[in-house]
Coordinates of C-alpha atoms in Angstrom, one line a residue:
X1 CA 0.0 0.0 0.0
X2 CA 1.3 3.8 -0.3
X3 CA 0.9 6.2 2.4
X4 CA 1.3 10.0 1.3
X5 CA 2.8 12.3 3.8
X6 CA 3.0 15.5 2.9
X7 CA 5.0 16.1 -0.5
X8 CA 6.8 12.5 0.1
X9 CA 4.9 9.0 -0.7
X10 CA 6.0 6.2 1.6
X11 CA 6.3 2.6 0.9
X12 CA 4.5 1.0 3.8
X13 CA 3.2 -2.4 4.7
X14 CA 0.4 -3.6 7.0
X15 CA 2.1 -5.4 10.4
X16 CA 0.2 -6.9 12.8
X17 CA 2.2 -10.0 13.7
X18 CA 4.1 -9.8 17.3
X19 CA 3.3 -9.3 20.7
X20 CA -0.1 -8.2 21.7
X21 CA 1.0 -4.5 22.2
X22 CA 1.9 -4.3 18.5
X23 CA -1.2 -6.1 17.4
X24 CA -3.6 -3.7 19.3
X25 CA -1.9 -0.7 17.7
X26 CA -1.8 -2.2 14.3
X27 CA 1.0 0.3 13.1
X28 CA 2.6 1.0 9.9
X29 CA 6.1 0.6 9.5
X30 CA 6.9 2.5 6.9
X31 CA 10.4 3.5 5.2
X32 CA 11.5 6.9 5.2
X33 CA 13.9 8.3 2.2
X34 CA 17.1 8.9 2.5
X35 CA 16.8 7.5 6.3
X36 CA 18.4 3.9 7.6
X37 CA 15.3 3.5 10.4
X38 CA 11.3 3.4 10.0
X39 CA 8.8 5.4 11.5
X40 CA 5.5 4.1 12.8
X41 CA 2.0 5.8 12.4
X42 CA -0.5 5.1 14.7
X43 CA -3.0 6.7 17.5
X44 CA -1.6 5.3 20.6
X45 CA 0.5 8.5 22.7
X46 CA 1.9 5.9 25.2
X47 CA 3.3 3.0 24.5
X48 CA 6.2 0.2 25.7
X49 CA 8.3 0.4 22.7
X50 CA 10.5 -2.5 24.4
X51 CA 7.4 -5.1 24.4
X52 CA 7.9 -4.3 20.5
X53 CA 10.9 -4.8 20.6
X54 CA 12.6 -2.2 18.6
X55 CA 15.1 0.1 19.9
X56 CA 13.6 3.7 21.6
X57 CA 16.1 5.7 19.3
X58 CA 15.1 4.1 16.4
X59 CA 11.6 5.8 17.0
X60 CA 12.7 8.9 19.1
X61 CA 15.3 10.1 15.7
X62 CA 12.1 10.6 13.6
X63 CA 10.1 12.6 16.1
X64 CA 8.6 9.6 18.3
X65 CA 10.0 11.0 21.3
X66 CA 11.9 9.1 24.1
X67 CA 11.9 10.0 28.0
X68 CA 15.3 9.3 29.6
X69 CA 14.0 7.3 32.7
X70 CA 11.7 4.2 31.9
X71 CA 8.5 5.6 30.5
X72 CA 9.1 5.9 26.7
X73 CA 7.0 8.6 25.2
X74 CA 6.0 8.6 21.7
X75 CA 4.2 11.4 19.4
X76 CA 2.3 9.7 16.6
X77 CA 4.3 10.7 13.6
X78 CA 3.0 11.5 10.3
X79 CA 6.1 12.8 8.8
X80 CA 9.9 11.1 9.3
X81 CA 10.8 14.6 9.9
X82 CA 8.1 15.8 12.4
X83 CA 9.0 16.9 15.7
X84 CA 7.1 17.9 18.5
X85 CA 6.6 21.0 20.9
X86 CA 9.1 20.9 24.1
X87 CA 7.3 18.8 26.5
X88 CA 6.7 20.3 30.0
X89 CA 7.3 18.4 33.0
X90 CA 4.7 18.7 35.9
X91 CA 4.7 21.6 37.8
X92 CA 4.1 21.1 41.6
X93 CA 3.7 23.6 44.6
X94 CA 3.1 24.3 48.3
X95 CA -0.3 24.1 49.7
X96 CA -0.2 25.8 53.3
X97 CA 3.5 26.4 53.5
X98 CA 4.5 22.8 52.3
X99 CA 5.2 21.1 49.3
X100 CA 4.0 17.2 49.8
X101 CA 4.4 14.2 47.1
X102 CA 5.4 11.1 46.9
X103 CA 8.4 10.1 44.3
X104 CA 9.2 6.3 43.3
X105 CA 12.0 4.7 42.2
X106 CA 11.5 2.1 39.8
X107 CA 13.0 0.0 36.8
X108 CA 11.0 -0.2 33.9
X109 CA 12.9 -1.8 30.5
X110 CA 15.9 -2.0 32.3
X111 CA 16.4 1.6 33.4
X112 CA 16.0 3.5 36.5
X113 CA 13.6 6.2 36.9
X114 CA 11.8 8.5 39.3
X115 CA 7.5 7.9 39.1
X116 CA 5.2 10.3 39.5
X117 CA 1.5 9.8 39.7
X118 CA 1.9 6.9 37.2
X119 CA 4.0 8.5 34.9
X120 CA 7.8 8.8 34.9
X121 CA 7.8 12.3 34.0
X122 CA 9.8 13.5 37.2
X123 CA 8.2 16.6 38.6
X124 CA 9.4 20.5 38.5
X125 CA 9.2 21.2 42.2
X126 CA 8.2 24.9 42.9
X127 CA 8.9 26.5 46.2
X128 CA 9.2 29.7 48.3
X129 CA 11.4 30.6 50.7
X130 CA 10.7 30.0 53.9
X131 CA 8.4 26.7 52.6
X132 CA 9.0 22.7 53.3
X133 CA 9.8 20.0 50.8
X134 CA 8.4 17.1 51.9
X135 CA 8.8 14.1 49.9
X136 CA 8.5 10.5 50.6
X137 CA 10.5 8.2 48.4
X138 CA 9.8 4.9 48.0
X139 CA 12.7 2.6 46.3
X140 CA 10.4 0.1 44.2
X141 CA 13.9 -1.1 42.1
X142 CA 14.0 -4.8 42.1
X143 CA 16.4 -6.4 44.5
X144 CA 18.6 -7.2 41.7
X145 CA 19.9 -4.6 39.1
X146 CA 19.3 -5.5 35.9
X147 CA 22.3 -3.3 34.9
X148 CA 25.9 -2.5 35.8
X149 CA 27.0 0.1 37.9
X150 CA 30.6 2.1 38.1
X151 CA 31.2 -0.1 41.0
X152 CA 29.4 -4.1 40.6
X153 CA 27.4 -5.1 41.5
X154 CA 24.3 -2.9 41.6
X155 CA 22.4 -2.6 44.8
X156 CA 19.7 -0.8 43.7
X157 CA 20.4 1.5 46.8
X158 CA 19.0 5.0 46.3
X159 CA 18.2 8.4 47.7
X160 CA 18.0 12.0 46.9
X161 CA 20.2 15.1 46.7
X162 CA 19.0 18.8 46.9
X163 CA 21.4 20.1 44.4
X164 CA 22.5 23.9 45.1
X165 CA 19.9 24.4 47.9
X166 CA 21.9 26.5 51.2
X167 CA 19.6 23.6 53.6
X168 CA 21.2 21.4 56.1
X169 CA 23.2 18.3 55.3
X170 CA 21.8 16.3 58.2
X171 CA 18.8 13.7 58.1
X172 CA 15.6 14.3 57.4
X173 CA 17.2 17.3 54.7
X174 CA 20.1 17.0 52.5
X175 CA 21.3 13.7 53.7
X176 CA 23.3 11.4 51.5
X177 CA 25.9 9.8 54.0
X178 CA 23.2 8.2 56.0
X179 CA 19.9 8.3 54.4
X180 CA 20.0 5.5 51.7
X181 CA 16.6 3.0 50.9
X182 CA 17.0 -0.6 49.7
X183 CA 14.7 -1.7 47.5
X184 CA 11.4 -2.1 49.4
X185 CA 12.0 0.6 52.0
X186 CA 11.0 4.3 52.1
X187 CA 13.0 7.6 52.5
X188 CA 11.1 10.3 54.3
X189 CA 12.7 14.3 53.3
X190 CA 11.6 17.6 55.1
X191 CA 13.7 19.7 53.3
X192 CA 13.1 23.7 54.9
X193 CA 14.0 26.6 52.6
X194 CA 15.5 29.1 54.8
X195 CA 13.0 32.1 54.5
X196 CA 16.6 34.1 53.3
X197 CA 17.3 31.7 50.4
X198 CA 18.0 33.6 47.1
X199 CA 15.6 32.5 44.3
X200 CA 17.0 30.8 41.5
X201 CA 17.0 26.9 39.3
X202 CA 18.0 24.2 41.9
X203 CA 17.7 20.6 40.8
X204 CA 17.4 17.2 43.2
X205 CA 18.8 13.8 41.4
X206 CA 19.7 10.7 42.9
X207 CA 23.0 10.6 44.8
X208 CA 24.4 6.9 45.9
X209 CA 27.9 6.5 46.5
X210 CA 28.7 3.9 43.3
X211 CA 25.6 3.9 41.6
X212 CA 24.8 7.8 41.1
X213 CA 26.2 7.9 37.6
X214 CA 24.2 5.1 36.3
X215 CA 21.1 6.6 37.8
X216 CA 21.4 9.8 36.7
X217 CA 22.2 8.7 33.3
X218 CA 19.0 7.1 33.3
X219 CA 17.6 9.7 33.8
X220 CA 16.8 10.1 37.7
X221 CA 16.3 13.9 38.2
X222 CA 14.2 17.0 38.4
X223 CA 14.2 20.5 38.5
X224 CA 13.7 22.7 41.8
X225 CA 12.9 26.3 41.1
X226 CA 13.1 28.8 44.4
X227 CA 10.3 31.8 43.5
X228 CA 11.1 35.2 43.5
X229 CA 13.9 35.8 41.1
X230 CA 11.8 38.4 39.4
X231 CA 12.5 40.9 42.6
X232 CA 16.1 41.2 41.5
X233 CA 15.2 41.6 37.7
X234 CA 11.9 42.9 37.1
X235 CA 11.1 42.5 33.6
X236 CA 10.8 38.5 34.3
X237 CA 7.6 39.0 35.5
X238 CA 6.2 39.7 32.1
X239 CA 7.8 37.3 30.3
X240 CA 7.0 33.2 29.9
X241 CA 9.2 31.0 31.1
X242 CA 10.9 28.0 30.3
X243 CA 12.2 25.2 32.8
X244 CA 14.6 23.4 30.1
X245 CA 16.5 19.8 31.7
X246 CA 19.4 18.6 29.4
X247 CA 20.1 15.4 30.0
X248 CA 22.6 12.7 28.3
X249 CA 21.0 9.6 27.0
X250 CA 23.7 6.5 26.3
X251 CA 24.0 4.9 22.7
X252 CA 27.1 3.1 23.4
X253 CA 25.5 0.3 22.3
X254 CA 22.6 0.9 20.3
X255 CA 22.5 -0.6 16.7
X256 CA 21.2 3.1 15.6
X257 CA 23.7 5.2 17.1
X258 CA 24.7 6.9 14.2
X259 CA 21.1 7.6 12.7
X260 CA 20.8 9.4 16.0
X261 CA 24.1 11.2 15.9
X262 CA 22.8 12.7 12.7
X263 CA 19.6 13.5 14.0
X264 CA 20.9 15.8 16.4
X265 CA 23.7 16.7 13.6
X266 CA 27.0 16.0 15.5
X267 CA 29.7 16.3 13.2
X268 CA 31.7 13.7 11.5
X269 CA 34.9 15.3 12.5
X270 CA 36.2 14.7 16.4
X271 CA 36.1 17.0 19.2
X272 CA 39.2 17.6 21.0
X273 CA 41.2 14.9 22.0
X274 CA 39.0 12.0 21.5
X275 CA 38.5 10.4 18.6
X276 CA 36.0 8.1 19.3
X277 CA 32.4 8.7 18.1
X278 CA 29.5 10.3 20.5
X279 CA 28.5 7.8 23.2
X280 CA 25.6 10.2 23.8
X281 CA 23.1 12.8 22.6
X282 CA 21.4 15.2 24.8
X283 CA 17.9 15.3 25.0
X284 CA 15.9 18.7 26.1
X285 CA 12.7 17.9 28.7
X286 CA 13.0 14.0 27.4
X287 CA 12.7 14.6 23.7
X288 CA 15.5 14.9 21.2
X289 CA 15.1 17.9 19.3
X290 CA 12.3 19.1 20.0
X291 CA 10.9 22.4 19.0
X292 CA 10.6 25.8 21.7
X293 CA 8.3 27.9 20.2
X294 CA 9.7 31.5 20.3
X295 CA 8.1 34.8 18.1
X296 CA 10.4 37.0 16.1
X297 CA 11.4 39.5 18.9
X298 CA 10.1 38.2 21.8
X299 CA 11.7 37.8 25.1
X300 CA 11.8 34.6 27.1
X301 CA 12.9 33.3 30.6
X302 CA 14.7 30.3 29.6
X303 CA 16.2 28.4 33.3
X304 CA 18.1 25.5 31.8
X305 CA 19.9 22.9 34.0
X306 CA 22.5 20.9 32.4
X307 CA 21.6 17.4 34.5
X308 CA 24.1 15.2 32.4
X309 CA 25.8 12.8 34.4
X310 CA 29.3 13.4 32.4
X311 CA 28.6 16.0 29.9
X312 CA 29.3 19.3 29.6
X313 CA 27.4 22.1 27.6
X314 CA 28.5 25.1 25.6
X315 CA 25.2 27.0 25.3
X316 CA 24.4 28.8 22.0
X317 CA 21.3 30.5 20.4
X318 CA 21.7 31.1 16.7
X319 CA 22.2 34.7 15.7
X320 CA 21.1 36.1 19.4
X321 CA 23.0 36.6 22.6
X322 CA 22.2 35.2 26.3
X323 CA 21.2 37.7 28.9
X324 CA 22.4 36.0 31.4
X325 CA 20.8 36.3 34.8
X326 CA 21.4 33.7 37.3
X327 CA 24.1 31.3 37.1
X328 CA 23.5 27.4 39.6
X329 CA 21.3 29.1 41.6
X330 CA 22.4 32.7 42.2
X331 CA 21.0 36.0 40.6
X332 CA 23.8 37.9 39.7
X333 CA 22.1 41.1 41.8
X334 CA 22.5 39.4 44.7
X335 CA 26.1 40.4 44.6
X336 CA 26.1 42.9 42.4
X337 CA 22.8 45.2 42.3
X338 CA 24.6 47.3 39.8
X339 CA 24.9 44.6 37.1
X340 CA 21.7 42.1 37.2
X341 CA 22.8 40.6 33.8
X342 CA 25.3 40.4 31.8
X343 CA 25.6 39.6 27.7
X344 CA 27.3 36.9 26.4
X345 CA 27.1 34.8 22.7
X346 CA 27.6 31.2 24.4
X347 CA 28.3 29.9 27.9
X348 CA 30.3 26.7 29.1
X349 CA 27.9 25.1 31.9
X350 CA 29.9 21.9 33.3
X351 CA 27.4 18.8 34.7
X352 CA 24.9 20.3 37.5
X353 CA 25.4 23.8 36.5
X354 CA 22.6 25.9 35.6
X355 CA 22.1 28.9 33.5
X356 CA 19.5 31.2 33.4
X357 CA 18.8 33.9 30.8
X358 CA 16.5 35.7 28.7
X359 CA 16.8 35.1 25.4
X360 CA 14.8 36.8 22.4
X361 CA 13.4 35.2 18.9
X362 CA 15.3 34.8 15.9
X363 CA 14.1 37.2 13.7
X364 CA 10.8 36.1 10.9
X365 CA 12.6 33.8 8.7
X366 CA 15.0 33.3 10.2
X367 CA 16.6 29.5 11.0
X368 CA 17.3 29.2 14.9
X369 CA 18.1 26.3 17.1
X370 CA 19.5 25.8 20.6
X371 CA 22.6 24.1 20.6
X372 CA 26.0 23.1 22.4
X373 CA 29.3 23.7 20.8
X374 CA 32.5 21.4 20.6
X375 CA 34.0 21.1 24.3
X376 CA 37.5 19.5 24.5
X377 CA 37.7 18.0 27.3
X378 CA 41.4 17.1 27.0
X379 CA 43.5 14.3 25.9
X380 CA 42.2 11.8 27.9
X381 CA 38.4 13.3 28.2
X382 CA 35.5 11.7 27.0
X383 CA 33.4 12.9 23.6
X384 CA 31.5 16.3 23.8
X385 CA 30.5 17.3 20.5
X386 CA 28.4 20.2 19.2
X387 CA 25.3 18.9 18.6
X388 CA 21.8 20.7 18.3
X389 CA 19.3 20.9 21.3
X390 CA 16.2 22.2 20.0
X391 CA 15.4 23.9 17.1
X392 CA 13.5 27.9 17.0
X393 CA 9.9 28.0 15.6
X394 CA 8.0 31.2 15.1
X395 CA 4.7 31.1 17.4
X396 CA 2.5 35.0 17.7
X397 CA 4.3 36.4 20.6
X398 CA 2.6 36.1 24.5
X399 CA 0.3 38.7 26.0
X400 CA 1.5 40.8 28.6
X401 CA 1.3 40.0 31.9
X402 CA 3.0 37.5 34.8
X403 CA 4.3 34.4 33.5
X404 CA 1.8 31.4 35.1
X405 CA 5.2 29.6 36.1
X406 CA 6.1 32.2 38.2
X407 CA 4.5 32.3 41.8
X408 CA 4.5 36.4 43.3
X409 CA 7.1 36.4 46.1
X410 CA 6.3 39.2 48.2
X411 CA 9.0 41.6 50.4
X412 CA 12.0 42.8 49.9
X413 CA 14.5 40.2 47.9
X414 CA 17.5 39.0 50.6
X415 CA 20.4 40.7 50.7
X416 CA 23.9 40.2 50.4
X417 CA 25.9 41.8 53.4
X418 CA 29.3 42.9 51.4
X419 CA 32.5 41.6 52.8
X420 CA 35.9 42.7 51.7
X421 CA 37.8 39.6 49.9
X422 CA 40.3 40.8 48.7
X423 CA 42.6 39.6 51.7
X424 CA 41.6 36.5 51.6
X425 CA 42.5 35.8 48.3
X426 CA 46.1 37.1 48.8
X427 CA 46.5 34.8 51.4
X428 CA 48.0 31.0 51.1
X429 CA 44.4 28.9 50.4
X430 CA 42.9 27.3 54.0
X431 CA 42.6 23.7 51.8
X432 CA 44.0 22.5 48.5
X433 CA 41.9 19.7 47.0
X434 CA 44.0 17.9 44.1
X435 CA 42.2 15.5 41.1
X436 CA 44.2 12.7 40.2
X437 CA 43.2 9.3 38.7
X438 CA 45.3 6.1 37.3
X439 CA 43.7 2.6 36.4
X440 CA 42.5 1.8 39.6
X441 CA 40.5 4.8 40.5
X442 CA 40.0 8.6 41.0
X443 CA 41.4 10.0 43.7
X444 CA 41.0 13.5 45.8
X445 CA 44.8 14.1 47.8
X446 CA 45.1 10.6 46.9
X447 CA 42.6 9.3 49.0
X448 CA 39.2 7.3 47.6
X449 CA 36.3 8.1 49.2
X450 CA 35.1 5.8 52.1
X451 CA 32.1 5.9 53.6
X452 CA 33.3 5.4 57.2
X453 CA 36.4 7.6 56.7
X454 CA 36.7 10.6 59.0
X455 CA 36.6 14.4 57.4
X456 CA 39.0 15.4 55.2
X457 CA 38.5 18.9 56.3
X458 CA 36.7 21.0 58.7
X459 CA 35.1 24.6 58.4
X460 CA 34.0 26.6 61.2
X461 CA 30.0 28.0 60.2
X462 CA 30.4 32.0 60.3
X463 CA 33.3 32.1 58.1
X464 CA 35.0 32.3 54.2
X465 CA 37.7 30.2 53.2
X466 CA 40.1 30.1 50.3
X467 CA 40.6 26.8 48.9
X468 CA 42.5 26.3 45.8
X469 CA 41.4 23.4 43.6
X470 CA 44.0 21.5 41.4
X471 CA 43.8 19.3 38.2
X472 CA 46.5 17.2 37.8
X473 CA 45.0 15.0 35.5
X474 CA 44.8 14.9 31.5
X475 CA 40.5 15.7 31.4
X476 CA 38.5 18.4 33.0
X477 CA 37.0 17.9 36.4
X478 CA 34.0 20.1 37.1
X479 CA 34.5 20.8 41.2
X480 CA 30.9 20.9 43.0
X481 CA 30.2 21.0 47.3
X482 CA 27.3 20.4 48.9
X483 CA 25.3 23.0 51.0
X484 CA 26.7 26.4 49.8
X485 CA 28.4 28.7 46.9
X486 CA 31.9 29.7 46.1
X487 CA 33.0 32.8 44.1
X488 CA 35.7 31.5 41.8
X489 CA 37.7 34.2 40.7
X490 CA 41.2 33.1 39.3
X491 CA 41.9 30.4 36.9
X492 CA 45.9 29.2 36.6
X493 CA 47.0 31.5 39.4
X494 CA 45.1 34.1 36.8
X495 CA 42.3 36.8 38.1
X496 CA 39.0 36.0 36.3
X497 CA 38.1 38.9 34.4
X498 CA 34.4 37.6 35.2
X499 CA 34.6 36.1 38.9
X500 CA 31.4 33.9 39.4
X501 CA 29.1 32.8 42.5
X502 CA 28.7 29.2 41.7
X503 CA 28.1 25.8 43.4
X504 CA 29.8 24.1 40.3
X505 CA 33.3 24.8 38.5
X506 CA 35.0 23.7 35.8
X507 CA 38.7 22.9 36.4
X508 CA 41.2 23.2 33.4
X509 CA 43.6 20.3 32.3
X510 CA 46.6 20.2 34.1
X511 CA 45.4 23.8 35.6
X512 CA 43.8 25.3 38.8
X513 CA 40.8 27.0 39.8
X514 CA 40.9 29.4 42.8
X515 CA 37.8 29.7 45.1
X516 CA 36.3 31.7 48.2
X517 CA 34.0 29.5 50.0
X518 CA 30.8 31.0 51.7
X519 CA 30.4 29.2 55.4
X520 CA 28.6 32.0 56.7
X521 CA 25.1 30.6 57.0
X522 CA 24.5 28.4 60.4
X523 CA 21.7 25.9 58.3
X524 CA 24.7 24.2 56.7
X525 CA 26.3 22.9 59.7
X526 CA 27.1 19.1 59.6
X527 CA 29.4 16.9 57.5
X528 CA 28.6 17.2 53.9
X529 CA 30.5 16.2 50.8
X530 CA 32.5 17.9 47.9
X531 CA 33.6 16.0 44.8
X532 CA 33.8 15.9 41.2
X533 CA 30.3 16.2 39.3
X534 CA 31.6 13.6 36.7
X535 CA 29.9 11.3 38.4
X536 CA 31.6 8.0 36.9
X537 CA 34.5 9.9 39.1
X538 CA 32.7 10.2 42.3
X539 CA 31.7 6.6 41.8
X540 CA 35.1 5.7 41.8
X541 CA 36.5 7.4 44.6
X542 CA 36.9 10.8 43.2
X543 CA 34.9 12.6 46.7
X544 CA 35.6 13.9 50.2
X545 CA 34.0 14.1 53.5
X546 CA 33.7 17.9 55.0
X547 CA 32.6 18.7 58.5
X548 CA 30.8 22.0 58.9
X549 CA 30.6 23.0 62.7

């Protein structure tokens, strides 16, 4: 039979043989020219593409998106070259003060994901300061992993990690030392928001020493958004925002890999050092390539976490610059009231960092897409390729008013009580952390993590400390701690022309990165962890133990 799609006529044939799923839906597998994978008509919007045994990137490279996680969602295509709208997670907020759901952790096709009110759509979590997070997490993985972890074998232990959020470290908060559920138990998080947290894009993903990577590959994360950035920079208010998760999604080993690499138009030449071809593409809110729907002039509030567990982004916007406004967490005013934002044409965000900018249309006619550039990540770093995001479409432009994402945060925005660094910095640093690794491990001052080690280092709460942070290894290492920020501000023994409040660095090859650590606030204290945000790394060994008292 001949099925006409638009301009093209495609050679299709009638398939109802197979499991049950396949003969309910009855689809078409037709070919598509000038393509080496099928696309598949039919009126089902969920389906179990493993019970049909096909790959999910065979269906998500022609539109049929896939959800990093275990639900695989799928957009009946009509076209090979169809693509759908950017898919919005659920958006969830505080009723009385408090924030209440209940997450799941569960294997479905043989990868991990968070579940949400039956779906596996992990939830944007939207809170005030001042506000609780209470979550209970049930670990529903089976008692035995159907896949491999950094370090085997799999126990399917998991938990959860408040990414960027200033909240205590000890149990039931920001716990990850001690609060860890095996499979049939429950994790119970109260998670206070100081009533002086700074707005900003948080994000909470899964954190077990030895299996975080795998899980977070998989796709076990979420966005947490702290209202109220608008009372730094105004002109948010009236514009629509965009909560935008970039996560990596393996094809190591998937028979289609390089049908995907050229959906997502990753070029044939290498990046950087290695040689080897893309072991992943990024996909935007679950989708690859999807399309953000942007009008010829019109401002958006894009607040984009890069939640890759080993990927880095260089963040472009075709033919328009990035007002930037936040960077992990922290509004630029808070530091600097003179200078809310500041311009730039691309921006390096390593694993867990987030960026968040206003960013205006491309103008009519214009081609526009959303994508990361090349990143060399040194000699013995892994593939980073430019490869497109999301592509630009044309949409009429908003009418005025408040965004509906954004919640009114009332009072006067908290404010930074300025402190003269400058001595600090010309001191020796209070701690040196040094990266190193070899065949057997990754290593921080040559130790491996243990979870019954004692602190590598103490901080007394009420202070700043200069640490110095050194890569003596041949790939980068993006630096993150837990609880609190750090104003990096020289690179190589170099003053940053730009120095940066951030929870995350990047830390050149064979370089150093030079830091001022904020201790001040008395929530944090506890023992709490700093590693590297490569998280195969910190699986390995590559973190440290820090007691804040």
């Amino acid at each position: 039979m001949q099925a006409e799609v638009g301009a093209q006529k495609l050679a299709c044939h009638d398939k109802t043989e197979g499991s049950p799923l396949e003969q309910q839906a009855k689809p078409r597998l037709c070919a598509c020219p000038g393509r080496d994978v099928c696309d598949v008509v039919f009126g089902r919007r969920w389906v179990d593409v493993h019970t049909m045994k096909l790959s999910p990137q065979i269906w998500s490279c022609l539109g049929i998106r896939f959800l990093p996680g275990a639900m695989l969602m799928f957009v009946a295509a009509v076209a090979c070259a169809q693509t759908v709208s950017l898919p919005e997670p659920p958006q969830l907020r505080a009723s009385s003060q408090v924030l209440s759901l209940t997450l799941h952790a569960v294997n479905k096709n043989g990868r991990d994901a968070f579940a949400f009110n039956s779906t596996t759509s992990a939830p944007t979590l939207r809170v005030s300061p001042g506000q609780t997070l209470r979550i209970e997490y049930v670990n529903d993985l089976p008692a035995r992993s159907p896949e491999s972890c950094a370090v085997n074998p799999c126990m399917d232990m998991t938990n959860l990690h408040f990414h960027g959020l200033t909240v205590s470290p000890n149990a039931p908060q920001d716990n990850v030392l001690t609060m860890l559920a095996k499979p049939g138990e429950a994790l119970h998080y109260a998670v206070e928001i100081p009533r002086d947290h700074v707005p900003g894009l948080y994000w909470y993903h899964t954190h077990p020493h030895g299996e975080s990577h795998r899980q977070v590959m998989d796709g076990m994360s979420g966005a947490i958004v702290v209202e109220g950035m608008e009372r730094y920079v105004p002109e948010i208010r009236e514009l629509r925002e965009r909560v935008i998760i970039i996560r990596g999604l393996s094809i190591e080993h998937d028979p289609n890999a390089n049908a995907l690499r050229r959906r997502v138009d990753i070029p044939s030449a290498s990046c950087g050092g290695e040689h080897e071809p893309a072991e992943e593409v990024m996909t935007v809110n679950g989708a690859i390539r999807p399309t953000i729907q942007i009008a010829p002039g019109e401002r958006q509030f894009w607040r984009i976490v890069n939640a890759s567990a080993d990927r880095y982004l260089d963040l472009q916007v075709d033919g328009q610059k990035l007002e930037i406004v936040a960077l992990d967490g922290m509004p630029l005013a808070y530091h600097d009231p003179k200078h809310p934002t500041f311009i730039a044409d691309h921006f390096l965000i390593s694993p867990a960092g987030r960026l968040e900018a206003i960013v205006t249309g491309p103008l009519k006619g214009a081609h526009a897409a959303l994508r990361t550039l090349c990143v060399n990540t040194g000699p013995a770093g892994d593939s980073n390729p430019a490869m497109v995001l999301a592509e630009l479409a044309p949409e009429a432009p908003a009418k005025p008013g408040a965004s509906p994402s954004q919640a009114a945060v009332t009072g006067s925005p908290p404010a930074y009580d300025p402190i003269d660094l400058d001595k600090l910095k010309q001191t020796a640093p209070d701690f040196l952390v040094r990266f190193t690794e070899d065949k057997n491990g990754f290593y921080i001052n040559d130790d491996k993590f243990a979870s019954d080690a004692a602190p590598m280092t103490t901080a007394r709460v009420g202070t700043y400390q200069h640490w110095e942070i050194v890569n003596a290894t041949a790939e980068l290492h993006p630096f993150h701690i837990h609880q609190v920020h750090f104003l990096a501000y020289a690179e190589n023994g170099t003053a940053l022309q730009n120095p940066m409040w951030l929870d995350t660095v990047n830390v050149p090859v064979g370089g150093s990165v030079d830091v001022i650590l904020d201790f001040t606030n008395p929530v944090i204290k506890g023992m709490s962890l700093f590693h590297c945000h490569l998280l195969n790394h910190e699986d390995k060994g590559m973190m440290a133990k820090i007691l804040l008292k």
